[in-house]
Amino acid sequence: MDMEAGTRPATDQEIYQRLWSAIAERQIGPGTRLKEEQLSEIFSASRARIRQVLQNLARDGLITLVPNRGAFVSQPSTEEARDVFFARRTIEERLVEKLCATIDAGGIDRLRNHVEAERRAHSNRDIAAAIRLSGAFHLLIAELAQSQILADLLRDLVSRTSLIMAMYRQKDVLNCGPDEHNAIVDCIVARDAKKALAVMHHHLAHIENQLDLEADRVAARNLEDILGA
Amino acid sequence: MDMEAGTRPATDQEIYQRLWSAIAERQIGPGTRLKEEQLSEIFSASRARIRQVLQNLARDGLITLVPNRGAFVSQPSTEEARDVFFARRTIEERLVEKLCATIDAGGIDRLRNHVEAERRAHSNRDIAAAIRLSGAFHLLIAELAQSQILADLLRDLVSRTSLIMAMYRQKDVLNCGPDEHNAIVDCIVARDAKKALAVMHHHLAHIENQLDLEADRVAARNLEDILGA
DNA sequence: TTTGCGATGATTGTTGACAATCTGTCGTAT
DNA sequence: ATACGACAGATTGTCAACAATCATCGCAAA
């Protein structure tokens, strides 16, 4: 977190965005405790407002509110992780399907430009930007598909996916490159809904399979939670 | 609202549930203003807690928070209404599909019993119960399908559907009876995922088609919003 | 040495009061 | 008679202090 105290009062929206980004982009690790007073100093805001923001973040699943204990960056269980991917497949398969029917030239441009930006970040080894853009690609699809409700939910799911990857990614696996995203765009441009759906399914399954979501790992983690901090 | 002041402090959860039910079950009409102090008296709670609850309800889309004006029961636009049904189809089709693969005897019992309860309420002309049970049926499916994320979202969508029906239902159309629900259960019991999906799609489309979501109606409503209270 | 217990400090939960903002009304000038 | 502007009431937004709760540490007893 590159936030400094003493800056002039930040609006609730800004505080929310700032924390959201910091968690979703893995600048704050899972399990980290967020103290209200600490945050109120950082953002020069009263505790009441911090509290509101925390409540919203909790509803997004990014942090977990423990009564009388405080707020912690969530540590999604493997069940929750699988559920997130199940929900993402459900939503995103439908969105690309719809997008194939409704995309226009402007939308195609935005998709192409975005994938190009991803490619640049990737070749520049700019990991932070790659993570951010990778998530933003999925959000762009949701935006173009014009379903506000599913787009809002997907925003949460994408950020939770970041958390999940921070916890369960196997060390030797890197982020998926922009190639699969490009393949999805190709399907959309070709207006091949069936294939677009299949490629999206494959893409999300691919990400999920890169994770280490085995049961024994769960036990180990839970034990660690019980014993450690 | 059959709430009384003077009762001992209600927990946030209770306040939320109480308001949620009241709106989702159409005891409070769209557009109704909810004053914080009024609510704090009703629930014997401080304004701060009421405020928190209102924020949560706003996030569910049940109420709309206007800065410096207060909270109003939402008046979904026709676009939002269609979006709600689009999201519901997306989610519920997938859930019944999954349920066909994972349902067990206990789950079947619960589904059967629920439909039976719906039938009783319907034949007794207990409209309020019928509305509540009709929504609860869909939530039961989500619960049995064991996707917490989609179940949570669906809960919001079902309540928003109630609001939408309160606004856009054509006068001569009644609530759909429990027959379609029963058909869905039959498909699930038969583990016919493809048919279950189709029947669910038909069911939701049926509800949507009963509504009056034409464009001219939109204009009239928007005009009313601009001119009136 | 280990275990149970009580004091202490830190952190969250709650409240009531105060400030800012908006709506509607009344008075005045044109 | 109408339009503009200031005033009053009501309502929301914000805050800082107080109360309740929890984790930690030290101490004594087995």
Short mmCIF file of C-alpha atoms (C1' of nucleotides) in Angstrom, two decimals:
data_model
loop_
_atom_site.label_atom_id
_atom_site.label_comp_id
_atom_site.label_asym_id
_atom_site.label_seq_id
_atom_site.Cartn_x
_atom_site.Cartn_y
_atom_site.Cartn_z
CA MET A 1 0.00 0.00 0.00
CA ASP A 2 1.56 3.23 -1.10
CA MET A 3 -0.90 5.35 0.79
CA GLU A 4 0.20 8.19 2.98
CA ALA A 5 -1.38 9.87 5.94
CA GLY A 6 -2.00 13.59 5.99
CA THR A 7 -3.65 13.77 2.59
CA ARG A 8 -6.89 15.65 2.54
CA PRO A 9 -10.12 13.77 3.22
CA ALA A 10 -10.84 11.08 0.69
CA THR A 11 -14.40 10.31 -0.37
CA ASP A 12 -15.95 6.98 0.55
CA GLN A 13 -15.79 5.93 -3.05
CA GLU A 14 -12.07 6.61 -3.18
CA ILE A 15 -11.36 4.70 -0.01
CA TYR A 16 -13.37 1.78 -1.26
CA GLN A 17 -11.65 1.78 -4.63
CA ARG A 18 -8.24 2.11 -3.08
CA LEU A 19 -8.70 -0.82 -0.72
CA TRP A 20 -10.43 -2.87 -3.35
CA SER A 21 -7.57 -2.46 -5.77
CA ALA A 22 -4.98 -3.13 -3.11
CA ILE A 23 -6.61 -6.43 -2.22
CA ALA A 24 -7.62 -7.52 -5.70
CA GLU A 25 -4.16 -6.75 -7.04
CA ARG A 26 -2.59 -8.64 -4.16
CA GLN A 27 -0.76 -5.73 -2.61
CA ILE A 28 -2.34 -6.83 0.66
CA GLY A 29 -2.13 -10.54 1.30
CA PRO A 30 -4.91 -12.87 2.44
CA GLY A 31 -5.30 -12.97 6.20
CA THR A 32 -3.96 -9.47 6.75
CA ARG A 33 -5.75 -7.65 9.51
CA LEU A 34 -7.20 -4.25 8.76
CA LYS A 35 -7.56 -2.08 11.83
CA GLU A 36 -10.11 0.68 11.66
CA GLU A 37 -8.05 3.36 13.32
CA GLN A 38 -5.06 2.57 11.16
CA LEU A 39 -7.16 2.98 8.04
CA SER A 40 -8.80 6.12 9.33
CA GLU A 41 -5.36 7.69 9.75
CA ILE A 42 -4.20 6.57 6.34
CA PHE A 43 -7.20 8.09 4.61
CA SER A 44 -7.73 10.98 7.01
CA ALA A 45 -11.29 9.80 7.51
CA SER A 46 -13.32 9.14 10.59
CA ARG A 47 -13.75 5.59 11.79
CA ALA A 48 -17.44 5.68 10.95
CA ARG A 49 -16.75 6.06 7.26
CA ILE A 50 -14.01 3.44 7.30
CA ARG A 51 -16.51 1.13 8.93
CA GLN A 52 -18.99 1.66 6.12
CA VAL A 53 -16.38 0.91 3.51
CA LEU A 54 -15.33 -2.24 5.34
CA GLN A 55 -18.92 -3.40 5.40
CA ASN A 56 -19.13 -3.01 1.65
CA LEU A 57 -15.89 -4.84 1.09
CA ALA A 58 -17.14 -7.65 3.31
CA ARG A 59 -20.23 -7.94 1.17
CA ASP A 60 -18.01 -8.35 -1.86
CA GLY A 61 -16.29 -11.21 -0.11
CA LEU A 62 -12.93 -9.47 -0.23
CA ILE A 63 -12.64 -9.14 3.52
CA THR A 64 -14.16 -11.06 6.39
CA LEU A 65 -15.70 -9.25 9.34
CA VAL A 66 -15.29 -11.05 12.63
CA PRO A 67 -17.50 -9.63 15.40
CA ASN A 68 -15.48 -7.81 18.04
CA ARG A 69 -12.30 -8.83 16.26
CA GLY A 70 -12.17 -6.71 13.18
CA ALA A 71 -11.66 -7.03 9.46
CA PHE A 72 -9.33 -9.47 7.75
CA VAL A 73 -8.53 -9.93 4.11
CA SER A 74 -10.46 -13.07 3.21
CA GLN A 75 -8.85 -16.47 2.92
CA PRO A 76 -11.24 -18.29 0.62
CA SER A 77 -11.61 -22.00 1.33
CA THR A 78 -11.23 -24.46 -1.50
CA GLU A 79 -14.99 -24.90 -1.55
CA GLU A 80 -15.45 -21.17 -1.94
CA ALA A 81 -12.77 -21.13 -4.59
CA ARG A 82 -14.54 -23.80 -6.61
CA ASP A 83 -17.81 -21.98 -6.12
CA VAL A 84 -16.31 -18.79 -7.48
CA PHE A 85 -15.21 -20.57 -10.62
CA PHE A 86 -18.58 -22.26 -10.96
CA ALA A 87 -20.29 -18.90 -10.75
CA ARG A 88 -17.84 -17.36 -13.17
CA ARG A 89 -18.39 -20.08 -15.75
CA THR A 90 -22.13 -19.66 -15.37
CA ILE A 91 -22.00 -15.94 -15.87
CA GLU A 92 -19.24 -15.49 -18.37
CA GLU A 93 -20.34 -18.24 -20.71
CA ARG A 94 -23.69 -16.54 -20.94
CA LEU A 95 -22.12 -13.12 -21.40
CA VAL A 96 -19.90 -14.07 -24.31
CA GLU A 97 -22.84 -15.84 -25.86
CA LYS A 98 -24.88 -12.67 -25.64
CA LEU A 99 -21.99 -10.55 -26.78
CA CYS A 100 -21.69 -12.53 -30.00
CA ALA A 101 -25.18 -11.37 -30.89
CA THR A 102 -24.86 -7.74 -29.88
CA ILE A 103 -21.24 -6.64 -30.39
CA ASP A 104 -20.62 -3.66 -32.64
CA ALA A 105 -17.54 -2.21 -34.30
CA GLY A 106 -16.72 0.03 -31.36
CA GLY A 107 -16.90 -2.91 -29.00
CA ILE A 108 -14.61 -4.98 -31.19
CA ASP A 109 -12.09 -2.14 -31.18
CA ARG A 110 -12.11 -1.96 -27.42
CA LEU A 111 -11.61 -5.71 -27.11
CA ARG A 112 -8.75 -5.71 -29.60
CA ASN A 113 -7.06 -2.76 -27.94
CA HIS A 114 -7.38 -4.34 -24.55
CA VAL A 115 -5.81 -7.61 -25.61
CA GLU A 116 -3.02 -5.64 -27.22
CA ALA A 117 -2.41 -3.81 -23.94
CA GLU A 118 -2.31 -7.15 -22.16
CA ARG A 119 0.23 -8.41 -24.63
CA ARG A 120 2.46 -5.39 -24.01
CA ALA A 121 2.30 -5.76 -20.25
CA HIS A 122 3.11 -9.41 -20.59
CA SER A 123 6.13 -8.94 -22.78
CA ASN A 124 7.34 -6.15 -20.52
CA ARG A 125 7.19 -8.53 -17.54
CA ASP A 126 4.97 -6.00 -15.79
CA ILE A 127 3.28 -8.49 -13.48
CA ALA A 128 1.09 -6.03 -11.62
CA ALA A 129 -0.27 -4.55 -14.82
CA ALA A 130 -0.76 -8.02 -16.28
CA ILE A 131 -2.87 -9.10 -13.33
CA ARG A 132 -4.94 -5.94 -13.46
CA LEU A 133 -5.49 -6.07 -17.19
CA SER A 134 -6.27 -9.76 -17.14
CA GLY A 135 -9.12 -9.12 -14.73
CA ALA A 136 -10.19 -6.02 -16.61
CA PHE A 137 -10.62 -8.06 -19.78
CA HIS A 138 -13.37 -10.09 -18.23
CA LEU A 139 -15.00 -6.97 -16.88
CA LEU A 140 -14.84 -5.40 -20.31
CA ILE A 141 -16.77 -8.33 -21.72
CA ALA A 142 -19.39 -7.90 -19.02
CA GLU A 143 -19.65 -4.19 -19.73
CA LEU A 144 -20.05 -4.71 -23.45
CA ALA A 145 -22.65 -7.42 -22.88
CA GLN A 146 -24.77 -4.80 -21.14
CA SER A 147 -26.02 -6.74 -18.18
CA GLN A 148 -25.43 -4.46 -15.24
CA ILE A 149 -26.36 -7.10 -12.68
CA LEU A 150 -24.06 -9.81 -13.95
CA ALA A 151 -21.32 -7.25 -14.55
CA ASP A 152 -21.50 -6.11 -10.94
CA LEU A 153 -21.33 -9.65 -9.64
CA LEU A 154 -18.51 -10.53 -11.99
CA ARG A 155 -16.52 -7.59 -10.70
CA ASP A 156 -16.63 -9.15 -7.26
CA LEU A 157 -15.84 -12.59 -8.58
CA VAL A 158 -12.83 -11.38 -10.52
CA SER A 159 -11.39 -9.72 -7.47
CA ARG A 160 -12.04 -12.82 -5.40
CA THR A 161 -10.29 -14.84 -8.07
CA SER A 162 -7.21 -12.74 -7.47
CA LEU A 163 -7.36 -13.59 -3.81
CA ILE A 164 -7.79 -17.26 -4.60
CA MET A 165 -4.84 -17.26 -6.95
CA ALA A 166 -2.74 -15.57 -4.31
CA MET A 167 -3.54 -18.41 -1.95
CA TYR A 168 -3.64 -21.49 -4.11
CA ARG A 169 -1.48 -20.87 -7.13
CA GLN A 170 1.21 -23.46 -7.56
CA LYS A 171 4.57 -21.83 -7.53
CA ASP A 172 5.76 -22.95 -10.94
CA VAL A 173 2.69 -21.71 -12.78
CA LEU A 174 2.59 -18.20 -14.13
CA ASN A 175 -0.41 -16.11 -14.99
CA CYS A 176 -2.04 -17.20 -18.18
CA GLY A 177 -0.92 -15.09 -21.06
CA PRO A 178 -3.21 -13.03 -23.27
CA ASP A 179 -3.43 -15.75 -25.92
CA GLU A 180 -6.60 -17.30 -24.58
CA HIS A 181 -8.21 -13.90 -24.29
CA ASN A 182 -7.34 -13.28 -27.87
CA ALA A 183 -8.97 -16.54 -28.88
CA ILE A 184 -12.14 -15.48 -27.13
CA VAL A 185 -12.16 -12.17 -28.96
CA ASP A 186 -11.73 -13.98 -32.24
CA CYS A 187 -14.81 -16.06 -31.56
CA ILE A 188 -16.82 -13.00 -30.63
CA VAL A 189 -15.75 -11.14 -33.74
CA ALA A 190 -16.70 -14.18 -35.81
CA ARG A 191 -20.03 -14.15 -33.94
CA ASP A 192 -19.59 -17.85 -33.24
CA ALA A 193 -21.52 -18.04 -29.99
CA LYS A 194 -21.15 -21.76 -29.51
CA LYS A 195 -17.41 -21.69 -29.90
CA ALA A 196 -17.05 -18.54 -27.82
CA LEU A 197 -18.89 -20.25 -25.00
CA ALA A 198 -16.66 -23.31 -25.28
CA VAL A 199 -13.46 -21.29 -25.36
CA MET A 200 -14.54 -19.26 -22.35
CA HIS A 201 -15.38 -22.45 -20.51
CA HIS A 202 -11.98 -23.85 -21.35
CA HIS A 203 -10.26 -20.65 -20.33
CA LEU A 204 -11.84 -20.58 -16.88
CA ALA A 205 -11.36 -24.30 -16.38
CA HIS A 206 -7.74 -23.82 -17.32
CA ILE A 207 -7.22 -21.21 -14.65
CA GLU A 208 -8.99 -23.34 -12.06
CA ASN A 209 -6.92 -26.38 -12.94
CA GLN A 210 -3.72 -24.45 -12.44
CA LEU A 211 -4.65 -24.10 -8.80
CA ASP A 212 -3.93 -26.54 -6.04
CA LEU A 213 -7.39 -27.13 -4.65
CA GLU A 214 -6.91 -30.65 -3.33
CA ALA A 215 -8.52 -31.71 -0.10
CA ASP A 216 -5.34 -32.43 1.82
CA ARG A 217 -4.17 -28.94 1.09
CA VAL A 218 -7.33 -27.72 2.73
CA ALA A 219 -6.63 -29.60 5.91
CA ALA A 220 -3.11 -28.24 6.00
CA ARG A 221 -4.37 -24.71 5.58
CA ASN A 222 -7.04 -25.02 8.20
CA LEU A 223 -4.55 -26.46 10.62
CA GLU A 224 -2.24 -23.59 9.90
CA ASP A 225 -5.07 -21.18 10.55
CA ILE A 226 -5.88 -22.81 13.86
CA LEU A 227 -2.30 -22.89 15.03
CA GLY A 228 -0.77 -19.75 13.61
CA ALA A 229 -1.69 -16.10 13.48
CA MET B 1 -45.74 -2.99 8.19
CA ASP B 2 -47.00 -4.48 11.37
CA MET B 3 -43.97 -3.39 13.35
CA GLU B 4 -44.35 -1.69 16.69
CA ALA B 5 -42.12 0.69 18.55
CA GLY B 6 -41.02 -0.01 22.06
CA THR B 7 -39.91 -3.57 21.44
CA ARG B 8 -36.49 -4.38 22.77
CA PRO B 9 -33.48 -3.75 20.57
CA ALA B 10 -33.54 -5.76 17.37
CA THR B 11 -30.31 -7.05 15.92
CA ASP B 12 -29.09 -5.69 12.59
CA GLN B 13 -29.91 -8.99 11.00
CA GLU B 14 -33.50 -8.81 12.22
CA ILE B 15 -33.97 -5.26 11.00
CA TYR B 16 -32.57 -6.17 7.63
CA GLN B 17 -34.74 -9.27 7.34
CA ARG B 18 -37.82 -7.38 8.43
CA LEU B 19 -37.39 -4.60 5.91
CA TRP B 20 -36.34 -7.01 3.21
CA SER B 21 -39.47 -9.09 3.66
CA ALA B 22 -41.68 -6.05 3.82
CA ILE B 23 -40.37 -4.79 0.49
CA ALA B 24 -40.02 -8.12 -1.27
CA GLU B 25 -43.52 -9.13 -0.22
CA ARG B 26 -44.86 -5.80 -1.38
CA GLN B 27 -46.06 -4.56 1.98
CA ILE B 28 -44.18 -1.38 1.19
CA GLY B 29 -44.76 -0.06 -2.29
CA PRO B 30 -42.14 1.13 -4.81
CA GLY B 31 -41.21 4.78 -4.33
CA THR B 32 -42.02 4.84 -0.64
CA ARG B 33 -39.64 7.00 1.32
CA LEU B 34 -37.92 5.45 4.32
CA LYS B 35 -36.82 8.00 6.90
CA GLU B 36 -34.00 6.99 9.18
CA GLU B 37 -35.44 8.38 12.38
CA GLN B 38 -38.80 6.80 11.70
CA LEU B 39 -37.15 3.41 11.28
CA SER B 40 -34.95 3.88 14.32
CA GLU B 41 -38.08 4.44 16.41
CA ILE B 42 -39.85 1.45 14.93
CA PHE B 43 -36.97 -0.89 15.68
CA SER B 44 -35.72 0.83 18.83
CA ALA B 45 -32.32 1.09 17.23
CA SER B 46 -29.93 3.96 16.78
CA ARG B 47 -29.81 5.75 13.47
CA ALA B 48 -26.31 4.50 12.82
CA ARG B 49 -27.47 0.92 12.69
CA ILE B 50 -30.49 1.77 10.57
CA ARG B 51 -28.10 3.49 8.23
CA GLN B 52 -26.00 0.37 7.91
CA VAL B 53 -29.03 -1.73 7.12
CA LEU B 54 -30.19 0.75 4.52
CA GLN B 55 -26.79 0.61 2.86
CA ASN B 56 -27.07 -3.14 2.61
CA LEU B 57 -30.57 -2.98 1.19
CA ALA B 58 -29.39 -0.44 -1.35
CA ARG B 59 -26.69 -2.83 -2.46
CA ASP B 60 -29.35 -5.45 -3.02
CA GLY B 61 -31.15 -3.03 -5.27
CA LEU B 62 -34.25 -3.06 -3.09
CA ILE B 63 -33.95 0.57 -2.11
CA THR B 64 -32.28 3.54 -3.74
CA LEU B 65 -30.12 5.89 -1.71
CA VAL B 66 -30.23 9.50 -2.86
CA PRO B 67 -27.48 11.66 -1.30
CA ASN B 68 -28.85 14.10 1.24
CA ARG B 69 -32.36 12.98 0.39
CA GLY B 70 -32.68 9.58 1.92
CA ALA B 71 -33.80 6.09 1.06
CA PHE B 72 -36.64 5.17 -1.26
CA VAL B 73 -38.00 1.79 -2.20
CA SER B 74 -36.63 1.23 -5.69
CA GLN B 75 -38.66 1.73 -8.83
CA PRO B 76 -36.89 -0.53 -11.30
CA SER B 77 -36.86 0.73 -14.88
CA THR B 78 -37.94 -1.60 -17.65
CA GLU B 79 -34.30 -2.04 -18.63
CA GLU B 80 -33.46 -3.11 -15.11
CA ALA B 81 -36.46 -5.39 -15.09
CA ARG B 82 -35.35 -7.14 -18.25
CA ASP B 83 -31.82 -7.36 -16.87
CA VAL B 84 -33.12 -9.04 -13.73
CA PHE B 85 -34.85 -11.69 -15.79
CA PHE B 86 -31.81 -12.15 -17.97
CA ALA B 87 -29.68 -12.71 -14.89
CA ARG B 88 -32.25 -15.04 -13.38
CA ARG B 89 -32.39 -17.17 -16.50
CA THR B 90 -28.62 -17.33 -16.57
CA ILE B 91 -28.36 -18.42 -12.98
CA GLU B 92 -31.40 -20.61 -12.52
CA GLU B 93 -30.97 -22.57 -15.71
CA ARG B 94 -27.52 -23.49 -14.55
CA LEU B 95 -28.68 -24.32 -11.06
CA VAL B 96 -31.40 -26.75 -12.09
CA GLU B 97 -28.94 -28.32 -14.47
CA LYS B 98 -26.52 -28.86 -11.63
CA LEU B 99 -29.26 -29.99 -9.31
CA CYS B 100 -30.26 -32.78 -11.68
CA ALA B 101 -26.83 -34.26 -11.16
CA THR B 102 -26.55 -33.82 -7.42
CA ILE B 103 -30.05 -34.09 -5.92
CA ASP B 104 -30.59 -36.72 -3.23
CA ALA B 105 -33.68 -38.19 -1.62
CA GLY B 106 -33.81 -35.58 1.12
CA GLY B 107 -33.65 -32.81 -1.44
CA ILE B 108 -36.47 -34.33 -3.44
CA ASP B 109 -38.60 -34.48 -0.33
CA ARG B 110 -38.02 -30.84 0.40
CA LEU B 111 -38.92 -29.85 -3.14
CA ARG B 112 -42.08 -31.94 -3.11
CA ASN B 113 -43.15 -30.60 0.26
CA HIS B 114 -42.55 -27.06 -0.83
CA VAL B 115 -44.65 -27.37 -3.95
CA GLU B 116 -47.37 -28.92 -1.86
CA ALA B 117 -47.27 -25.94 0.50
CA GLU B 118 -47.53 -23.65 -2.50
CA ARG B 119 -50.54 -25.55 -3.72
CA ARG B 120 -52.27 -25.18 -0.37
CA ALA B 121 -51.61 -21.44 -0.19
CA HIS B 122 -52.90 -21.08 -3.72
CA SER B 123 -56.12 -22.95 -3.15
CA ASN B 124 -56.66 -21.04 0.08
CA ARG B 125 -56.36 -17.76 -1.82
CA ASP B 126 -53.62 -16.73 0.60
CA ILE B 127 -51.96 -14.27 -1.75
CA ALA B 128 -49.25 -13.11 0.63
CA ALA B 129 -48.18 -16.66 1.40
CA ALA B 130 -48.34 -17.58 -2.26
CA ILE B 131 -45.98 -14.76 -3.20
CA ARG B 132 -43.58 -15.64 -0.43
CA LEU B 133 -43.58 -19.35 -1.18
CA SER B 134 -43.25 -18.77 -4.89
CA GLY B 135 -40.03 -16.88 -4.31
CA ALA B 136 -38.87 -19.36 -1.71
CA PHE B 137 -39.17 -22.18 -4.23
CA HIS B 138 -36.47 -20.66 -6.38
CA LEU B 139 -34.30 -20.03 -3.37
CA LEU B 140 -34.75 -23.64 -2.31
CA ILE B 141 -33.42 -24.78 -5.64
CA ALA B 142 -30.41 -22.52 -5.21
CA GLU B 143 -29.80 -23.84 -1.72
CA LEU B 144 -30.01 -27.45 -2.84
CA ALA B 145 -27.69 -26.75 -5.76
CA GLN B 146 -25.05 -25.74 -3.24
CA SER B 147 -23.65 -22.69 -4.89
CA GLN B 148 -23.52 -20.10 -2.15
CA ILE B 149 -22.56 -17.28 -4.47
CA LEU B 150 -25.32 -17.80 -6.99
CA ALA B 151 -27.79 -18.49 -4.20
CA ASP B 152 -26.98 -15.16 -2.58
CA LEU B 153 -27.39 -13.29 -5.82
CA LEU B 154 -30.59 -15.10 -6.64
CA ARG B 155 -32.02 -14.09 -3.29
CA ASP B 156 -31.59 -10.46 -4.31
CA LEU B 157 -32.99 -11.09 -7.76
CA VAL B 158 -36.08 -12.83 -6.45
CA SER B 159 -36.85 -9.92 -4.18
CA ARG B 160 -36.28 -7.47 -6.99
CA THR B 161 -38.63 -9.53 -9.11
CA SER B 162 -41.31 -8.93 -6.52
CA LEU B 163 -40.74 -5.21 -6.82
CA ILE B 164 -40.88 -5.43 -10.58
CA MET B 165 -44.11 -7.35 -10.51
CA ALA B 166 -45.59 -4.80 -8.16
CA MET B 167 -44.80 -2.12 -10.72
CA TYR B 168 -45.40 -3.74 -14.07
CA ARG B 169 -47.88 -6.54 -13.62
CA GLN B 170 -50.89 -6.19 -15.83
CA LYS B 171 -53.98 -6.01 -13.74
CA ASP B 172 -55.79 -9.02 -15.11
CA VAL B 173 -52.89 -11.41 -14.64
CA LEU B 174 -52.53 -13.33 -11.43
CA ASN B 175 -49.46 -14.90 -9.96
CA CYS B 176 -48.45 -18.05 -11.73
CA GLY B 177 -49.70 -21.09 -9.91
CA PRO B 178 -47.54 -23.89 -8.56
CA ASP B 179 -48.01 -26.06 -11.62
CA GLU B 180 -44.90 -24.86 -13.40
CA HIS B 181 -42.88 -25.33 -10.26
CA ASN B 182 -44.16 -28.85 -10.05
CA ALA B 183 -43.09 -29.49 -13.63
CA ILE B 184 -39.60 -28.32 -12.78
CA VAL B 185 -39.44 -30.65 -9.81
CA ASP B 186 -40.55 -33.53 -12.01
CA CYS B 187 -37.67 -32.88 -14.38
CA ILE B 188 -35.21 -32.73 -11.53
CA VAL B 189 -36.47 -35.94 -10.03
CA ALA B 190 -36.20 -37.58 -13.42
CA ARG B 191 -32.67 -36.17 -13.61
CA ASP B 192 -33.43 -34.82 -17.05
CA ALA B 193 -31.09 -31.84 -17.03
CA LYS B 194 -31.84 -30.72 -20.56
CA LYS B 195 -35.58 -30.66 -20.02
CA ALA B 196 -35.24 -29.10 -16.57
CA LEU B 197 -33.26 -26.27 -18.10
CA ALA B 198 -35.84 -25.77 -20.81
CA VAL B 199 -38.74 -25.78 -18.40
CA MET B 200 -37.01 -23.31 -16.11
CA HIS B 201 -36.33 -21.08 -19.09
CA HIS B 202 -39.96 -21.27 -20.11
CA HIS B 203 -41.11 -20.58 -16.58
CA LEU B 204 -39.05 -17.40 -16.22
CA ALA B 205 -39.92 -16.24 -19.72
CA HIS B 206 -43.55 -16.81 -18.89
CA ILE B 207 -43.35 -14.56 -15.86
CA GLU B 208 -41.51 -11.88 -17.81
CA ASN B 209 -44.03 -11.99 -20.62
CA GLN B 210 -46.86 -11.43 -18.21
CA LEU B 211 -45.41 -8.03 -17.46
CA ASP B 212 -46.02 -4.83 -19.32
CA LEU B 213 -42.50 -3.79 -20.22
CA GLU B 214 -43.22 -1.93 -23.44
CA ALA B 215 -41.25 1.14 -24.40
CA ASP B 216 -44.12 3.63 -24.32
CA ARG B 217 -44.87 2.59 -20.79
CA VAL B 218 -41.26 3.43 -19.99
CA ALA B 219 -41.59 6.92 -21.32
CA ALA B 220 -44.70 7.50 -19.28
CA ARG B 221 -43.00 6.29 -16.15
CA ASN B 222 -39.87 8.32 -16.70
CA LEU B 223 -41.96 11.37 -17.30
CA GLU B 224 -43.83 10.72 -14.11
CA ASP B 225 -40.54 10.41 -12.26
CA ILE B 226 -39.28 13.69 -13.68
CA LEU B 227 -42.45 15.63 -13.00
CA GLY B 228 -43.80 14.12 -9.83
CA ALA B 229 -42.51 13.33 -6.39
"C1'" DT C 1 7.43 -26.70 34.28
"C1'" DT C 2 2.79 -26.33 33.22
"C1'" DT C 3 -1.89 -24.82 33.91
"C1'" DG C 4 -5.52 -21.89 35.35
"C1'" DC C 5 -6.92 -17.22 36.53
"C1'" DG C 6 -7.15 -12.26 36.80
"C1'" DA C 7 -5.60 -7.68 35.50
"C1'" DT C 8 -4.40 -4.70 31.60
"C1'" DG C 9 -4.23 -2.72 27.14
"C1'" DA C 10 -5.98 -2.47 22.70
"C1'" DT C 11 -9.80 -2.69 19.44
"C1'" DT C 12 -14.40 -2.82 18.07
"C1'" DG C 13 -19.47 -1.56 18.86
"C1'" DT C 14 -22.76 2.03 19.97
"C1'" DT C 15 -24.63 6.25 20.99
"C1'" DG C 16 -25.94 11.04 20.99
"C1'" DA C 17 -24.92 15.51 19.56
"C1'" DC C 18 -23.48 18.73 16.00
"C1'" DA C 19 -22.82 20.36 11.10
"C1'" DA C 20 -24.19 20.37 6.27
"C1'" DT C 21 -27.74 20.06 2.93
"C1'" DC C 22 -32.09 20.05 0.95
"C1'" DT C 23 -37.31 21.17 0.53
"C1'" DG C 24 -40.92 24.13 0.97
"C1'" DT C 25 -42.77 28.65 2.31
"C1'" DC C 26 -43.17 33.34 2.95
"C1'" DG C 27 -42.17 38.06 1.83
"C1'" DT C 28 -40.85 41.56 -1.31
"C1'" DA C 29 -39.85 43.84 -5.59
"C1'" DT C 30 -40.96 44.30 -10.37
"C1'" DA D 1 -49.85 38.62 -10.44
"C1'" DT D 2 -45.46 36.61 -10.87
"C1'" DA D 3 -40.70 35.70 -10.08
"C1'" DC D 4 -36.84 35.89 -7.28
"C1'" DG D 5 -34.47 35.31 -2.91
"C1'" DA D 6 -34.03 34.58 1.92
"C1'" DC D 7 -35.72 32.06 5.98
"C1'" DA D 8 -37.33 27.97 8.61
"C1'" DG D 9 -38.03 23.25 9.24
"C1'" DA D 10 -36.72 18.81 8.55
"C1'" DT D 11 -33.53 15.25 7.23
"C1'" DT D 12 -29.23 13.33 6.24
"C1'" DG D 13 -23.99 13.30 6.87
"C1'" DT D 14 -20.20 13.40 10.14
"C1'" DC D 15 -17.79 13.08 14.17
"C1'" DA D 16 -15.75 12.26 18.70
"C1'" DA D 17 -16.45 10.28 23.13
"C1'" DC D 18 -18.08 6.30 25.84
"C1'" DA D 19 -19.12 1.32 26.69
"C1'" DA D 20 -18.41 -3.49 25.70
"C1'" DT D 21 -15.53 -7.07 24.23
"C1'" DC D 22 -11.45 -9.58 23.27
"C1'" DA D 23 -6.40 -10.86 23.23
"C1'" DT D 24 -2.21 -10.70 25.89
"C1'" DC D 25 0.63 -10.94 29.65
"C1'" DG D 26 1.95 -11.86 34.30
"C1'" DC D 27 1.37 -14.40 38.41
"C1'" DA D 28 0.36 -17.89 41.48
"C1'" DA D 29 -0.65 -22.70 42.49
"C1'" DA D 30 -0.29 -27.59 41.49
#
